[in-house]
XYZ file of C-alpha atoms in Angstrom:
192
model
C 26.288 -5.099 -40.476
C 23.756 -4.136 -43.208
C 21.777 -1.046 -42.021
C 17.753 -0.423 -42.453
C 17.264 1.536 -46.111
C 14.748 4.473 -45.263
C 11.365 3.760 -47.157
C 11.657 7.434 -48.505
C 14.880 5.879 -50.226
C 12.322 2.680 -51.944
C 9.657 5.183 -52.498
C 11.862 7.788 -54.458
C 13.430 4.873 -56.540
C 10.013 3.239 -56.625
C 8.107 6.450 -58.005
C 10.906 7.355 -60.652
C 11.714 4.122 -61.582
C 8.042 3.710 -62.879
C 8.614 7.068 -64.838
C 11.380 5.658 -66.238
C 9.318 2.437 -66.971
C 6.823 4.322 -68.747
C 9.935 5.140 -71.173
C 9.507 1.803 -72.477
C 6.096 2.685 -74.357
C 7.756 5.790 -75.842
C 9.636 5.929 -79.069
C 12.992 4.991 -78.415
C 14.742 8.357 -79.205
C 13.001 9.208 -75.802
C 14.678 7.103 -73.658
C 17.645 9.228 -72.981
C 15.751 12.231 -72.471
C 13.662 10.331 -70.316
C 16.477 9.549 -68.124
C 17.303 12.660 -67.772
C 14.133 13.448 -67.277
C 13.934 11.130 -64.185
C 17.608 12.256 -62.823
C 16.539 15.729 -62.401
C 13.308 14.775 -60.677
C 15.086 12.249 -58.192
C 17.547 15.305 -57.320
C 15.180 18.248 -56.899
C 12.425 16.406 -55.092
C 15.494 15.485 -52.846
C 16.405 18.741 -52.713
C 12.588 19.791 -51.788
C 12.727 16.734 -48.838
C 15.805 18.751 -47.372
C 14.054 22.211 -47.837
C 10.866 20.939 -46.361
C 12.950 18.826 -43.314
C 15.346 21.767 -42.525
C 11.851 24.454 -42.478
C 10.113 22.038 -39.916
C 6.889 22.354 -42.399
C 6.401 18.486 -41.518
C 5.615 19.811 -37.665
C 3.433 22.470 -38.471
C -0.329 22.353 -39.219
C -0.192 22.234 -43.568
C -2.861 24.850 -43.298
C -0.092 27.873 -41.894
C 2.657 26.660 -44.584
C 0.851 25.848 -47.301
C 1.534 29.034 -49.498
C 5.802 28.272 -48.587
C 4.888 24.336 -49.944
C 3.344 26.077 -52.857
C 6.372 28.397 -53.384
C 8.671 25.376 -53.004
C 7.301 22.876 -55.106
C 7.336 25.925 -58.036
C 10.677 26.877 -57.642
C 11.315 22.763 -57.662
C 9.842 22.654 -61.031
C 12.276 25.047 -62.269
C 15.087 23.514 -60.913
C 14.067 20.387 -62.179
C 13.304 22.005 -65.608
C 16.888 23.324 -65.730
C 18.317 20.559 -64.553
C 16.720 18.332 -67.541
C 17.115 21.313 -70.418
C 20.904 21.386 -69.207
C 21.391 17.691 -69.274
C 19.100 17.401 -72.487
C 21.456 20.149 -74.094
C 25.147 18.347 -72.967
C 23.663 14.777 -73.853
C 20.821 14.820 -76.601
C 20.156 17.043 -79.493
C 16.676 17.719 -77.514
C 16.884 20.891 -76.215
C 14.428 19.691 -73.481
C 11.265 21.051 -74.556
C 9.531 25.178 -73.522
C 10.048 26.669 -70.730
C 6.408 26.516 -68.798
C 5.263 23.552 -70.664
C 8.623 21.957 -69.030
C 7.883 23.441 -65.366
C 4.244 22.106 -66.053
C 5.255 18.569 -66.944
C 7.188 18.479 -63.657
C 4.156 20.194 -61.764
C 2.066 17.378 -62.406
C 4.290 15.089 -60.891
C 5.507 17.020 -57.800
C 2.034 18.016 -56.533
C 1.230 14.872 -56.085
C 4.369 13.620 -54.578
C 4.455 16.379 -52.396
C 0.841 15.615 -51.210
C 1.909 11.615 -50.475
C 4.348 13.243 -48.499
C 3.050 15.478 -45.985
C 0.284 12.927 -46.021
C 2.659 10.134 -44.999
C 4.451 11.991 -42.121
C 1.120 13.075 -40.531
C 0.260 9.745 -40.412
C 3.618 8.398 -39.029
C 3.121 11.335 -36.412
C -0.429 10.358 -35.565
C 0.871 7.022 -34.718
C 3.552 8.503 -32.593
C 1.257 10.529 -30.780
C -1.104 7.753 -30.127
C 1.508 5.567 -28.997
C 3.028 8.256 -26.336
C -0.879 8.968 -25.483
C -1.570 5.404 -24.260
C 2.399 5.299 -22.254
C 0.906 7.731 -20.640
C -2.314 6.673 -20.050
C -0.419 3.669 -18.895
C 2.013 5.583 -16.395
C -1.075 7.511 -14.863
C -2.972 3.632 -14.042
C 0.447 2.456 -12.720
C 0.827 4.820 -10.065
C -2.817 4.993 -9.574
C -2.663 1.088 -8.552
C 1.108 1.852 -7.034
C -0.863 4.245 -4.858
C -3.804 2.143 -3.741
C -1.513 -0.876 -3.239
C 1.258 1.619 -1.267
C -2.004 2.877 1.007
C -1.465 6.590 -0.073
C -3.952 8.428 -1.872
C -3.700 10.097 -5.113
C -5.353 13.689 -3.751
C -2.837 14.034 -1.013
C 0.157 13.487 -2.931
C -1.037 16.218 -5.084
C -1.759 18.324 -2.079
C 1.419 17.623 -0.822
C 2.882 18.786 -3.605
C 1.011 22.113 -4.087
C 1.998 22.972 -0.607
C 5.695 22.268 -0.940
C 5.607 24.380 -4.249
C 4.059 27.298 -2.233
C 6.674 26.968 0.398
C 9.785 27.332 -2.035
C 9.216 31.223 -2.584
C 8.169 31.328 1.265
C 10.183 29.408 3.472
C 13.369 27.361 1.408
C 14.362 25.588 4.836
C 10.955 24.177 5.595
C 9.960 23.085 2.581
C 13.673 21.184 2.062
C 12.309 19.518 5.122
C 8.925 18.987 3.633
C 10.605 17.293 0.295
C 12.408 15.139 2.588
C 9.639 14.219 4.694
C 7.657 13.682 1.059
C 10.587 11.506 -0.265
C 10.555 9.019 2.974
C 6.929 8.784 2.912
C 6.976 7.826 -0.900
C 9.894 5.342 -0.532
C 8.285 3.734 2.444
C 5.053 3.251 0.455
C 6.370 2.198 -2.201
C 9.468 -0.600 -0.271
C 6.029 -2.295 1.031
């Protein structure tokens, strides 16, 4: 049985694989460091998807976590930096270029990576959200029309209700009885 391959799976392969394509305009001495190059992208912004997963940043509004994205994506340039000047140094003569021109390069693609992003998983959740929103929307006309149909009304269900809840802290016995009485009345409304 062949399981589903998440689309952040294409995407990453997608988004580095044209990086890598773009190797084929460059001299070919680059091509090795531009492998490298990609490697240590594909792992840290994998690393950043964990960091950003495991924080629950994609849950809260961007505008209360923005400065711990910011931090994040920085420190994911330097990782990704290292990563490339250590593979550069075991593999190539390149020493894999200076140190903030390096964390720059990488800036410029993780900003706007991160941005696609939290930009796709609001709109996933937006569709989740307006999905559940018309369920229950849906739910509320159901029993609306099971109500109607049953020959109860709406209001005094919800009065019923109310007064059992008030009767817990009051009087447990009678409002046992009161659920039960509630219970019959639904089920025989509802048999009909």
């Amino acid at each position: 049985m062949i399981r589903k391959i998440s689309p952040y799976y294409l995407y990453q392969l997608a988004g580095w694989g044209f990086v890598l394509s773009a190797g084929a305009l460059m001299p070919t001495g680059f091509t090795k460091v531009l492998e490298i190059e990609a490697l240590a992208g594909l792992i840290s912004t994998h690393l950043l998807r964990i960091v950003i997963i495991r924080a629950g940043w994609l849950e809260k509004p961007l505008v209360r976590v923005w400065p711990w994205v910011a931090a994040a994506v920085l420190l994911t340039c330097i990782v990704a930096f290292g990563i490339k000047r250590a593979g550069c140094f075991w593999l190539t003569e390149y020493t894999g270029g200076l140190f903030p021109a390096g964390v720059f390069e990488y800036l410029l693609l993780l900003l706007p990576w991160t941005g696609i992003y939290f930009f796709y998983h609001h709109i996933q959740n937006s569709r989740r959200e307006c999905v559940r929103t018309r369920e229950l929307q849906q739910r509320v006309a159901d029993m609306q029309q099971q109500c109607e149909a049953s020959g109860t009304d709406m209001e005094s269900m919800m009065a019923t209700l109310q007064r059992i809840a008030s009767l817990i802290e009051a009087d447990p016995d009678r409002s046992r009885e009161e659920i039960t009485e509630f219970s019959k009345l639904l089920r025989s409304g509802y048999m009909r």
